[in-house]
Coordinates of C-alpha atoms in Angstrom, one line a residue:
Chain A
X1 CA 16.1 -23.8 8.5
X2 CA 15.8 -20.5 6.6
X3 CA 18.1 -17.6 7.0
X4 CA 17.3 -14.3 5.6
X5 CA 21.0 -12.6 6.4
X6 CA 20.6 -8.4 6.2
X7 CA 17.9 -8.2 3.8
X8 CA 17.8 -4.9 2.4
X9 CA 15.2 -4.1 -0.5
X10 CA 14.6 -0.3 -1.9
X11 CA 11.4 1.2 -4.0
X12 CA 12.9 4.1 -5.3
X13 CA 13.9 6.6 -2.4
X14 CA 11.2 3.8 -0.2
X15 CA 13.1 1.2 2.0
X16 CA 10.6 -1.5 1.7
X17 CA 13.4 -3.5 3.8
X18 CA 16.3 -2.0 6.2
X19 CA 18.7 -4.5 7.2
X20 CA 16.4 -7.3 8.2
X21 CA 18.1 -10.9 9.8
X22 CA 15.8 -13.8 10.8
X23 CA 15.9 -17.5 11.2
X24 CA 13.0 -19.7 10.9
X25 CA 13.5 -23.0 12.5
X26 CA 12.1 -26.2 10.3
X27 CA 8.6 -27.3 11.5
X28 CA 7.6 -24.1 12.7
X29 CA 5.0 -21.6 12.0
X30 CA 5.6 -18.1 12.2
X31 CA 3.4 -15.0 11.8
X32 CA 4.7 -12.1 10.2
X33 CA 2.9 -9.1 11.6
X34 CA 2.8 -5.3 11.2
X35 CA 0.6 -2.4 9.5
X36 CA 0.3 -2.0 5.5
X37 CA 3.7 -1.0 4.2
X38 CA 6.2 -2.4 7.2
X39 CA 7.9 -4.6 4.9
X40 CA 6.0 -8.1 5.6
X41 CA 4.8 -9.0 1.9
X42 CA 8.2 -8.1 0.5
X43 CA 10.3 -10.0 2.7
X44 CA 7.9 -12.8 2.2
X45 CA 8.1 -12.1 -1.6
X46 CA 11.8 -12.4 -1.4
X47 CA 11.8 -15.7 0.5
X48 CA 9.4 -17.1 -2.1
X49 CA 12.0 -15.8 -5.1
X50 CA 9.0 -13.4 -6.9
X51 CA 11.4 -10.6 -5.4
X52 CA 15.0 -10.0 -5.2
X53 CA 16.5 -7.9 -2.4
X54 CA 19.3 -5.4 -3.3
X55 CA 21.7 -6.7 -1.1
X56 CA 21.4 -9.4 1.5
X57 CA 21.5 -13.7 1.8
X58 CA 18.5 -16.0 1.9
X59 CA 19.3 -19.6 2.6
X60 CA 17.3 -22.3 3.2
X61 CA 19.0 -25.4 5.2
X62 CA 22.4 -23.9 4.4
X63 CA 21.7 -23.4 0.8
X64 CA 22.3 -20.4 -1.2
X65 CA 18.5 -19.5 -2.4
X66 CA 19.4 -16.6 -4.2
X67 CA 21.2 -18.8 -6.7
X68 CA 17.6 -19.8 -7.4
X69 CA 14.3 -18.6 -9.4
X70 CA 10.8 -19.1 -7.7
X71 CA 9.8 -21.7 -9.5
X72 CA 13.6 -24.0 -8.8
X73 CA 12.9 -23.1 -5.1
X74 CA 10.2 -25.6 -4.0
X75 CA 8.7 -22.8 -2.1
X76 CA 4.9 -23.0 -1.8
X77 CA 3.0 -20.0 -2.2
X78 CA -0.7 -18.8 -1.2
X79 CA -1.8 -15.8 -2.3
X80 CA -4.5 -12.7 -0.8
X81 CA -6.9 -13.1 -3.8
X82 CA -6.0 -16.8 -4.1
X83 CA -4.5 -16.8 -7.8
X84 CA -6.4 -19.7 -9.1
X85 CA -6.1 -20.9 -12.8
X86 CA -9.9 -20.1 -13.6
X87 CA -9.7 -22.4 -17.0
X88 CA -9.1 -25.1 -14.6
X89 CA -11.1 -27.3 -12.5
X90 CA -10.5 -27.7 -8.9
X91 CA -8.6 -31.1 -9.8
X92 CA -6.7 -29.5 -12.9
X93 CA -5.4 -26.8 -10.4
X94 CA -4.1 -29.0 -7.4
X95 CA -2.5 -30.9 -10.5
X96 CA -0.7 -28.0 -11.6
X97 CA 2.2 -28.1 -9.9
X98 CA 2.7 -32.2 -10.6
X99 CA 2.2 -31.8 -14.5
X100 CA 4.9 -29.1 -15.2
X101 CA 7.4 -30.9 -13.3
X102 CA 10.7 -31.8 -15.6
X103 CA 9.9 -35.2 -17.4
X104 CA 12.3 -37.2 -15.5
X105 CA 10.9 -37.1 -12.2
X106 CA 7.2 -36.2 -13.2
X107 CA 4.7 -38.9 -11.9
X108 CA 2.8 -40.7 -14.0
X109 CA -0.9 -40.0 -14.2
X110 CA -2.1 -42.2 -11.6
X111 CA 0.3 -41.4 -9.0
X112 CA -1.1 -37.7 -9.6
X113 CA -4.5 -38.6 -9.3
X114 CA -3.8 -40.4 -6.0
X115 CA -1.8 -37.2 -4.9
X116 CA -4.4 -34.8 -5.7
X117 CA -7.2 -36.9 -4.5
X118 CA -5.1 -37.4 -0.9
X119 CA -4.4 -33.4 -1.0
X120 CA -8.1 -32.9 -1.7
X121 CA -9.3 -35.0 0.9
X122 CA -6.4 -33.0 3.5
X123 CA -8.7 -29.9 2.9
X124 CA -12.0 -31.6 3.4
X125 CA -13.2 -30.5 -0.6
X126 CA -12.9 -33.9 -1.9
X127 CA -16.6 -33.1 -3.6
X128 CA -15.2 -30.2 -5.3
X129 CA -13.0 -31.9 -7.8
X130 CA -14.5 -31.0 -10.7
X131 CA -15.7 -27.6 -10.5
X132 CA -14.5 -24.4 -11.4
X133 CA -12.9 -21.9 -9.2
X134 CA -15.6 -19.5 -9.9
X135 CA -18.1 -21.7 -8.8
X136 CA -16.5 -21.9 -5.2
X137 CA -17.0 -19.5 -2.0
X138 CA -13.8 -17.7 -0.8
X139 CA -13.1 -19.9 2.1
X140 CA -12.9 -23.1 -0.7
X141 CA -10.7 -21.1 -3.2
X142 CA -8.4 -20.6 -0.6
X143 CA -8.5 -24.5 1.0
X144 CA -7.5 -25.3 -2.7
X145 CA -4.7 -23.0 -3.3
X146 CA -3.5 -24.1 0.0
X147 CA -3.9 -27.5 -1.8
X148 CA -2.3 -26.8 -4.7
X149 CA 0.5 -25.4 -2.8
X150 CA 1.2 -28.6 -0.7
X151 CA 1.0 -30.6 -3.9
X152 CA 4.6 -29.8 -4.8
X153 CA 5.7 -30.8 -1.7
X154 CA 7.1 -27.6 -0.8
X155 CA 10.1 -26.9 2.0
X156 CA 8.3 -24.0 2.9
X157 CA 5.0 -22.5 2.8
X158 CA 4.4 -19.2 2.4
X159 CA 1.0 -17.6 3.1
X160 CA 0.5 -13.6 2.1
X161 CA -2.6 -12.7 3.7
X162 CA -4.3 -15.9 3.5
X163 CA -7.1 -14.9 4.9
X164 CA -7.3 -10.9 4.4
X165 CA -10.4 -11.1 1.5
X166 CA -12.2 -13.4 3.7
X167 CA -15.5 -12.9 5.8
X168 CA -14.7 -12.2 9.7
X169 CA -16.7 -15.5 10.6
X170 CA -14.8 -17.6 7.7
X171 CA -11.7 -16.2 8.7
X172 CA -11.9 -17.2 12.3
X173 CA -12.9 -21.0 11.3
X174 CA -10.1 -20.8 8.6
X175 CA -8.0 -20.1 11.3
X176 CA -8.0 -22.4 13.4
X177 CA -8.2 -25.0 10.4
X178 CA -4.9 -24.0 9.2
X179 CA -3.4 -24.4 12.8
X180 CA -4.4 -27.9 13.2
X181 CA -3.3 -28.6 9.3
X182 CA 0.0 -27.2 10.2
X183 CA 0.2 -29.8 13.3
X184 CA -0.6 -32.4 11.0
X185 CA 1.7 -31.8 8.1
X186 CA 4.5 -30.1 10.0
X187 CA 5.6 -28.3 7.0
X188 CA 7.6 -25.1 8.0
X189 CA 5.2 -22.0 7.1
X190 CA 5.1 -18.2 7.2
X191 CA 2.1 -16.2 6.8
X192 CA 1.9 -12.7 6.5
X193 CA -0.8 -10.9 8.5
X194 CA -1.9 -7.6 10.0
X195 CA -4.4 -8.7 12.0
X196 CA -2.5 -9.0 15.4
X197 CA -5.6 -11.5 16.6
X198 CA -5.1 -13.7 14.0
X199 CA -0.7 -13.3 14.5
X200 CA -1.4 -14.2 17.9
X201 CA -3.7 -17.3 17.9
X202 CA -2.2 -19.1 14.9
X203 CA 1.1 -19.0 15.1
X204 CA 4.0 -20.1 17.3
X205 CA 6.3 -17.2 16.6
X206 CA 5.6 -13.8 15.9
X207 CA 7.5 -11.5 14.2
X208 CA 6.4 -7.7 14.8
X209 CA 7.6 -5.5 11.6
X210 CA 7.6 -1.8 11.2
X211 CA 8.8 0.0 8.6
X212 CA 11.2 -2.5 7.0
X213 CA 12.2 -3.4 10.0
X214 CA 11.8 -6.4 12.6
X215 CA 11.0 -4.9 16.1
X216 CA 10.5 -7.7 18.0
X217 CA 10.3 -11.4 17.5
X218 CA 8.2 -13.8 20.7
X219 CA 6.0 -16.0 21.0
X220 CA 2.5 -14.4 21.2
X221 CA 2.5 -14.3 24.7
X222 CA 5.8 -12.5 24.6
X223 CA 5.1 -9.9 22.3
X224 CA 1.6 -9.6 24.1
X225 CA 2.7 -9.4 27.9
X226 CA 6.8 -7.7 27.2
X227 CA 6.3 -5.3 24.0
X228 CA 9.8 -4.1 23.1
X229 CA 8.5 -0.7 21.8
X230 CA 6.1 1.8 22.1
X231 CA 5.0 0.8 18.4
X232 CA 4.3 -2.9 19.4
X233 CA 2.5 -2.0 22.2
X234 CA 0.2 0.0 20.5
X235 CA -0.1 -2.5 17.4
X236 CA -0.8 -5.4 19.3
X237 CA -3.8 -5.4 21.5
X238 CA -6.0 -2.6 22.7
X239 CA -4.0 -0.4 25.1
X240 CA -4.5 3.4 26.6
X241 CA -2.0 5.5 25.5
X242 CA -1.3 8.8 27.7
X243 CA 1.4 11.3 27.3
X244 CA 3.4 11.8 30.6
X245 CA 6.3 13.5 31.7
X246 CA 9.6 11.7 33.4
X247 CA 11.5 13.7 35.9
X248 CA 14.2 12.6 38.3
X249 CA 12.6 9.3 38.5
X250 CA 8.8 10.5 38.7
X251 CA 6.2 9.8 36.5
X252 CA 4.1 13.1 35.8
X253 CA 0.5 13.4 33.9
X254 CA -0.1 17.2 33.0
X255 CA 2.4 18.2 35.7
X256 CA 0.9 16.3 38.2
X257 CA 2.9 13.6 39.6
X258 CA 1.8 10.2 39.6
X259 CA 2.2 7.2 42.3
X260 CA 3.8 4.7 40.2
X261 CA 7.8 4.0 39.3
X262 CA 9.4 5.5 36.3
X263 CA 11.2 1.5 35.6
X264 CA 14.7 3.1 34.7
X265 CA 13.1 5.2 31.9
X266 CA 15.3 8.4 31.6
X267 CA 13.9 11.9 32.0
X268 CA 11.7 13.8 29.4
X269 CA 9.0 13.5 27.5
X270 CA 7.3 9.8 27.7
X271 CA 4.5 7.6 26.7
X272 CA 2.7 5.5 29.3
X273 CA 0.3 2.2 28.6
X274 CA -1.7 0.2 30.1
X275 CA -3.7 -2.6 28.8
X276 CA -7.3 -1.7 29.3
X277 CA -8.1 -4.4 32.0
X278 CA -4.9 -3.5 33.6
X279 CA -6.6 -0.7 35.4
X280 CA -7.9 -1.6 38.7
X281 CA -10.5 0.7 40.2
X282 CA -10.2 1.4 43.9
X283 CA -11.8 4.0 46.4
X284 CA -11.0 7.5 46.3
X285 CA -7.2 8.4 46.7
X286 CA -6.2 5.1 46.7
X287 CA -4.5 5.2 42.8
X288 CA -2.6 6.7 40.4
X289 CA -5.2 8.6 38.8
X290 CA -8.5 10.4 39.6
X291 CA -11.5 10.5 37.3
X292 CA -15.2 10.5 36.8
X293 CA -17.3 8.5 35.2
X294 CA -18.9 9.8 32.0
X295 CA -20.5 6.6 29.9
X296 CA -20.6 3.0 30.9
X297 CA -21.7 -0.1 28.6
X298 CA -22.0 -3.4 29.8
X299 CA -21.4 -6.5 27.7
X300 CA -20.8 -10.3 28.8
X301 CA -18.2 -10.5 31.8
X302 CA -17.0 -6.7 31.6
X303 CA -18.2 -3.1 31.8
X304 CA -16.3 -1.0 29.6
X305 CA -16.1 2.6 31.3
X306 CA -15.2 6.3 29.9
X307 CA -13.1 7.9 32.5
X308 CA -12.4 11.3 32.3
X309 CA -8.9 11.9 34.3
X310 CA -8.3 15.3 36.6
X311 CA -4.9 15.2 35.3
X312 CA -3.3 19.0 36.3
X313 CA -4.4 21.7 33.9
X314 CA -6.3 19.4 31.1
X315 CA -8.7 16.2 31.1
X316 CA -7.7 13.1 28.8
X317 CA -10.9 10.6 28.5
X318 CA -9.7 7.0 28.8
X319 CA -11.4 3.8 28.4
X320 CA -11.0 0.8 31.0
X321 CA -12.5 -2.8 31.2
X322 CA -13.5 -3.3 34.7
X323 CA -15.2 -6.8 36.1
X324 CA -18.8 -6.6 36.7
X325 CA -18.2 -7.4 41.0
X326 CA -19.1 -3.6 41.4
X327 CA -21.2 -2.1 39.3
X328 CA -19.9 1.6 37.9
X329 CA -22.8 4.6 37.5
X330 CA -22.1 7.7 35.4
X331 CA -20.4 10.6 37.5
X332 CA -18.8 8.2 39.8
X333 CA -15.4 9.4 41.1
X334 CA -13.2 6.6 41.0
X335 CA -9.3 5.9 41.6
X336 CA -7.2 4.1 38.7
X337 CA -3.9 2.3 39.5
X338 CA -2.3 0.7 36.6
X339 CA -1.8 -3.0 38.1
X340 CA 1.0 -3.6 35.0
X341 CA 2.0 -0.7 32.8
X342 CA 5.0 0.1 30.3
X343 CA 6.4 3.4 30.0
X344 CA 8.6 4.2 26.7
X345 CA 10.8 7.5 26.3
X346 CA 9.8 10.0 23.5
X347 CA 6.9 11.0 22.3
X348 CA 6.3 9.3 18.9
Chain B
X1 CA -37.3 -3.9 -26.9
X2 CA -39.5 -2.6 -29.3
X3 CA -37.4 0.2 -30.6
X4 CA -34.1 -2.1 -30.6
X5 CA -35.6 -5.0 -32.8
X6 CA -37.5 -1.7 -35.3
X7 CA -33.6 -0.6 -35.5
X8 CA -32.3 -4.0 -36.2
X9 CA -34.6 -4.6 -38.6
X10 CA -34.3 -1.5 -40.7
X11 CA -30.7 -1.5 -40.7
X12 CA -30.0 -5.4 -40.8
X13 CA -32.6 -7.8 -41.3
X14 CA -34.6 -5.8 -44.2
X15 CA -31.5 -5.3 -46.6
X16 CA -30.1 -8.9 -45.6
X17 CA -34.1 -10.0 -46.6
X18 CA -34.0 -8.2 -50.0
X19 CA -30.5 -9.6 -50.9
X20 CA -32.2 -13.4 -50.5
X21 CA -35.5 -12.3 -52.7
X22 CA -33.6 -10.8 -54.9
X23 CA -31.6 -14.1 -55.6
X24 CA -34.3 -15.9 -55.5
X25 CA -35.2 -14.4 -59.5
X26 CA -32.5 -17.0 -60.6
X27 CA -33.7 -20.5 -60.5
X28 CA -31.7 -23.0 -59.3
X29 CA -30.0 -24.4 -62.3
X30 CA -28.8 -20.4 -63.0
X31 CA -27.7 -19.8 -59.1
X32 CA -25.4 -23.1 -59.7
X33 CA -23.7 -22.2 -63.0
X34 CA -23.1 -18.6 -61.5
X35 CA -21.1 -20.0 -58.5
X36 CA -19.7 -22.6 -60.3
X37 CA -18.2 -20.5 -62.9
X38 CA -14.2 -20.6 -62.8
X39 CA -14.3 -16.8 -62.4
X40 CA -16.7 -16.5 -59.4
X41 CA -15.1 -19.6 -57.6
X42 CA -11.6 -18.2 -58.1
X43 CA -12.8 -15.0 -57.1
X44 CA -14.3 -16.7 -53.2
X45 CA -11.3 -18.6 -52.9
X46 CA -9.1 -15.8 -53.1
X47 CA -11.4 -13.6 -51.2
X48 CA -11.9 -16.6 -48.2
X49 CA -8.6 -18.2 -48.4
X50 CA -6.5 -14.9 -48.2
X51 CA -8.5 -13.5 -45.8
X52 CA -8.1 -16.7 -43.5
X53 CA -4.1 -16.5 -43.9
X54 CA -4.1 -12.8 -42.9
X55 CA -6.0 -13.6 -40.0
X56 CA -3.9 -16.5 -38.9
X57 CA -1.3 -14.0 -39.4
X58 CA -2.9 -11.5 -37.3
X59 CA -3.7 -13.7 -34.6
X60 CA 0.1 -14.3 -34.1
X61 CA 1.4 -10.9 -34.9
X62 CA -1.7 -9.6 -33.0
X63 CA -1.0 -11.9 -29.7
X64 CA 2.9 -10.6 -30.1
X65 CA 1.8 -7.1 -30.4
X66 CA -0.5 -6.9 -27.4
X67 CA 2.3 -8.7 -25.4
X68 CA 4.7 -6.0 -26.4
X69 CA 2.3 -3.3 -25.5
X70 CA 0.8 -4.5 -22.3
X71 CA 4.1 -6.1 -20.7
X72 CA 6.7 -3.7 -21.5
X73 CA 7.5 -0.3 -20.2
X74 CA 9.4 1.7 -23.5
X75 CA 9.6 4.9 -25.2
X76 CA 6.9 5.7 -27.4
X77 CA 4.6 2.9 -25.8
X78 CA 2.0 5.1 -26.2
X79 CA 2.3 6.1 -29.3
X80 CA 2.8 3.1 -30.7
X81 CA -0.2 2.0 -28.8
X82 CA -2.4 4.7 -30.7
X83 CA -0.8 3.7 -34.5
X84 CA -2.5 0.5 -33.9
X85 CA -6.0 2.4 -34.6
X86 CA -4.8 3.6 -38.2
X87 CA -6.0 1.1 -40.0
X88 CA -9.3 1.3 -38.0
X89 CA -9.7 5.1 -38.9
X90 CA -8.2 5.7 -42.3
X91 CA -10.6 5.6 -45.1
X92 CA -9.5 2.3 -47.1
X93 CA -9.0 4.0 -50.2
X94 CA -6.4 6.1 -48.7
X95 CA -5.2 3.0 -47.0
X96 CA -4.8 1.3 -50.4
X97 CA -3.4 3.8 -52.3
X98 CA -0.6 4.2 -49.9
X99 CA 0.3 0.6 -49.6
X100 CA 0.1 0.2 -53.8
X101 CA 2.7 3.3 -54.0
X102 CA 4.9 1.7 -50.9
X103 CA 4.9 -2.0 -52.7
X104 CA 4.4 -0.4 -56.3
X105 CA 8.0 -1.6 -58.0
X106 CA 9.6 2.0 -57.2
X107 CA 8.4 2.1 -53.9
X108 CA 9.9 2.3 -51.0
X109 CA 9.6 -1.2 -50.2
X110 CA 8.5 -2.7 -53.9
X111 CA 11.7 -1.8 -55.2
X112 CA 14.0 -3.7 -52.8
X113 CA 11.5 -6.8 -52.7
X114 CA 11.6 -6.3 -56.8
X115 CA 15.2 -7.0 -57.0
X116 CA 14.8 -10.0 -55.0
X117 CA 12.2 -10.8 -57.2
X118 CA 8.9 -10.5 -54.9
X119 CA 6.4 -8.7 -57.0
X120 CA 3.9 -7.7 -54.0
X121 CA 1.8 -4.8 -55.9
X122 CA -1.0 -6.3 -58.4
X123 CA -0.5 -9.8 -56.8
X124 CA -2.3 -12.1 -54.6
X125 CA 0.5 -11.0 -52.6
X126 CA -0.8 -7.7 -52.6
X127 CA -4.3 -8.5 -51.1
X128 CA -2.8 -10.5 -48.5
X129 CA -0.8 -7.6 -47.0
X130 CA -3.5 -5.4 -47.5
X131 CA -6.0 -7.9 -45.4
X132 CA -3.0 -8.1 -43.0
X133 CA -2.9 -4.1 -42.5
X134 CA -6.8 -3.7 -42.1
X135 CA -7.0 -6.9 -39.9
X136 CA -4.6 -6.3 -37.1
X137 CA -6.6 -3.5 -34.9
X138 CA -8.9 -6.3 -34.6
X139 CA -6.9 -8.5 -32.7
X140 CA -4.7 -5.8 -30.5
X141 CA -8.1 -4.3 -29.1
X142 CA -9.9 -7.5 -28.2
X143 CA -6.7 -9.3 -26.8
X144 CA -5.5 -6.4 -25.1
X145 CA -8.0 -5.5 -22.0
X146 CA -8.0 -9.2 -21.5
X147 CA -4.2 -9.3 -20.9
X148 CA -4.4 -6.2 -19.1
X149 CA -7.0 -7.6 -16.3
X150 CA -5.0 -11.2 -16.3
X151 CA -3.3 -10.9 -13.2
X152 CA 0.4 -10.8 -12.7
X153 CA -0.4 -13.0 -9.7
X154 CA -1.1 -16.1 -11.4
X155 CA 2.2 -16.4 -13.5
X156 CA 3.7 -15.6 -9.7
X157 CA 1.5 -18.6 -8.4
X158 CA 2.4 -20.8 -11.8
X159 CA 6.2 -20.0 -11.5
X160 CA 6.2 -21.1 -7.4
X161 CA 4.5 -24.1 -8.4
X162 CA 7.5 -24.9 -10.2
X163 CA 6.4 -24.2 -14.1
X164 CA 8.9 -22.7 -16.4
X165 CA 8.6 -20.0 -18.9
X166 CA 7.0 -22.0 -21.6
X167 CA 4.7 -24.2 -19.3
X168 CA 3.3 -20.6 -17.8
X169 CA 2.5 -19.3 -20.8
X170 CA 1.3 -22.2 -22.7
X171 CA -0.8 -23.7 -19.8
X172 CA -1.5 -20.3 -17.9
X173 CA -1.5 -17.0 -19.7
X174 CA -3.0 -18.6 -23.5
X175 CA -5.8 -20.7 -22.0
X176 CA -7.1 -17.7 -20.5
X177 CA -6.8 -15.1 -23.7
X178 CA -8.5 -18.2 -25.8
X179 CA -11.7 -16.6 -25.7
X180 CA -10.6 -12.8 -27.2
X181 CA -7.8 -14.3 -29.3
X182 CA -10.9 -16.5 -31.4
X183 CA -13.2 -13.2 -31.0
X184 CA -10.4 -10.9 -32.9
X185 CA -9.5 -13.5 -35.5
X186 CA -12.9 -13.7 -36.2
X187 CA -13.4 -10.4 -36.3
X188 CA -9.9 -9.7 -38.8
X189 CA -10.9 -12.7 -40.9
X190 CA -14.6 -11.3 -41.4
X191 CA -13.3 -7.8 -42.2
X192 CA -10.8 -9.0 -44.4
X193 CA -13.2 -11.4 -46.7
X194 CA -15.6 -7.9 -47.2
X195 CA -12.8 -5.8 -47.5
X196 CA -12.9 -3.5 -51.2
X197 CA -11.3 -0.4 -50.7
X198 CA -7.9 -1.2 -49.8
X199 CA -7.9 -4.0 -51.4
X200 CA -8.7 -3.4 -55.4
X201 CA -6.0 -0.7 -55.6
X202 CA -3.1 -3.1 -54.7
X203 CA -4.8 -6.1 -56.4
X204 CA -4.7 -5.8 -59.9
X205 CA -7.4 -7.7 -59.8
X206 CA -6.9 -9.6 -63.0
X207 CA -9.9 -12.0 -63.4
X208 CA -9.0 -15.4 -61.8
X209 CA -5.7 -14.5 -60.1
X210 CA -5.9 -11.5 -58.1
X211 CA -9.7 -10.7 -58.5
X212 CA -11.7 -10.3 -55.1
X213 CA -15.4 -11.4 -54.6
X214 CA -16.8 -8.1 -53.1
X215 CA -15.0 -6.7 -56.7
X216 CA -16.6 -9.3 -58.9
X217 CA -20.0 -8.2 -57.1
X218 CA -19.2 -4.3 -58.0
X219 CA -18.5 -5.6 -61.7
X220 CA -21.5 -7.5 -61.9
X221 CA -23.7 -4.6 -61.0
X222 CA -21.6 -2.4 -63.5
X223 CA -22.9 -5.0 -65.8
X224 CA -26.5 -4.5 -64.5
X225 CA -26.3 -8.2 -63.7
X226 CA -27.5 -8.0 -60.5
X227 CA -29.1 -11.4 -60.3
X228 CA -25.2 -12.8 -60.6
X229 CA -24.1 -10.2 -58.0
X230 CA -26.9 -10.9 -55.7
X231 CA -25.8 -14.6 -56.0
X232 CA -22.5 -14.1 -54.8
X233 CA -22.9 -11.9 -52.3
X234 CA -25.6 -15.0 -50.7
X235 CA -23.0 -16.9 -50.9
X236 CA -20.9 -14.5 -49.0
X237 CA -23.7 -14.0 -46.8
X238 CA -24.1 -17.3 -45.8
X239 CA -20.4 -18.1 -45.0
X240 CA -20.1 -15.2 -43.0
X241 CA -23.1 -16.6 -40.5
X242 CA -21.6 -19.7 -40.5
X243 CA -18.1 -18.3 -39.6
X244 CA -20.0 -16.1 -36.5
X245 CA -22.0 -19.0 -35.6
X246 CA -18.7 -20.9 -35.5
X247 CA -17.0 -18.6 -33.4
X248 CA -19.7 -18.0 -31.0
X249 CA -19.7 -21.4 -30.1
X250 CA -16.1 -21.6 -29.9
X251 CA -16.7 -19.0 -27.1
X252 CA -19.8 -19.9 -25.2
X253 CA -17.2 -23.3 -25.2
X254 CA -14.3 -21.2 -24.0
X255 CA -16.2 -19.2 -21.8
X256 CA -17.9 -22.4 -20.0
X257 CA -14.3 -23.7 -19.0
X258 CA -13.3 -20.2 -18.0
X259 CA -16.2 -18.2 -16.3
X260 CA -15.6 -15.1 -14.7
X261 CA -14.7 -14.9 -11.1

């Protein structure tokens, strides 16, 4: 188990990590998700021993990891830009970790060859073993980088935006591949990403970070369906956000009361979050909002409509996703009602 | 294209061809005689031998200087960085006079060294020091940009794979710098072989002891023994060609092993 306790890391006056606690169970595939500057990469580098915290503890299976540098921690690290050794063949890149082991535990040449072959088979790139990194595509480079990191049989595998430099299609393939690879070798893995889709699709558990703090930890379903804060709701999945005011248990938009419960949010300016597909369309007068359809685009099973809400003094334009059982036309007056919604106090 | 070739011909090829033609005025025996005379052989030996030794020193020291300039932040770093260029910019004669007065028996460095029994000025050691002086920027300036471009991530990758500092430097960093180091070495060597201005002041110019080949060429010219001069020049030219060729091969070899991304 990896345990991070009360980690603080400052770069000048900027707090990259602000009292972070995290426990990672053995065999987990964990995603650190957050916008850039949220501290996720810094946390990963501190676990790897590539950065040092100003305060706090890091332990692997109860053993203090901060007593050791990166080279003694047995941590596999995969970089966003691969960081392969350009002057070495693919084979030598993968073999590097085995060749630099202390003489006492170093494998003999035949064993090294067998191990590298096994790893190249694992990443399905055996046929590239005598090439140089410059002769490979981005996706291949990243798989070689992964094989190289696995060569030392790391106790944890850390991946820093592993698919960030790849194009969308390759990225999608590699996501599935990484998940099945993890299933196969079951090494405790943490990967950093700013792509919520990637985190939700690959990880068993997602850690959402913002401004140097962990704001929510949960399964992908959890963080999507039950976001802990307004930030998580807007960062994960697309949402309709409306500035509302809660007064005496009544939710108002532009001064006009909406026919929805305040869910115990205390009085004051708040934000109402609704997923696009959670807005139900009904006949006029039946829902919380009234609005005029402005524009409709249809693709696949849904139609995406722009609706101008008539809310008190101003109008607000929102986008909703509706099933295609009832065709919408520009100019239609519709009533919208949120099937699920969340209200968070505060306006920021 | 045409302009390039014409320009290269006028500036480089025609003078070189002239040099070869001039040396054809000599019979093979005469040519051989000039080259194998004791004074010529010693001059060539001094020039090439000391230049080679100086280039090796520059290779090592240049690498250390580059490392400090690129990897460390210290007060005055920019000033030191600029100082590296001084041997480039300084007129060689000025450098020669400066070095000579510094290392002369009453000079700032010469006096303490003399007490230790080491004579620098007017000995081969002086030539050696002058050659180091003029060669150092070549190594620094060719290796520096390559080391700057070298991604810090590859060192972190090596560390995370369990490499200690020595392995990281010897297996990852140095191999990446080899093409640049070879180029810097060759440039420093070539410059030292042909160096005249800064060397002759400090050399003492004793025939067979501290007389460099370029100086011998000048001496022969002043004696109106033009053919002798060109014979020595041709040898230096051929040797330079061979060095450039060898370095090119080495670089090609190193580059096929490390193609840029």
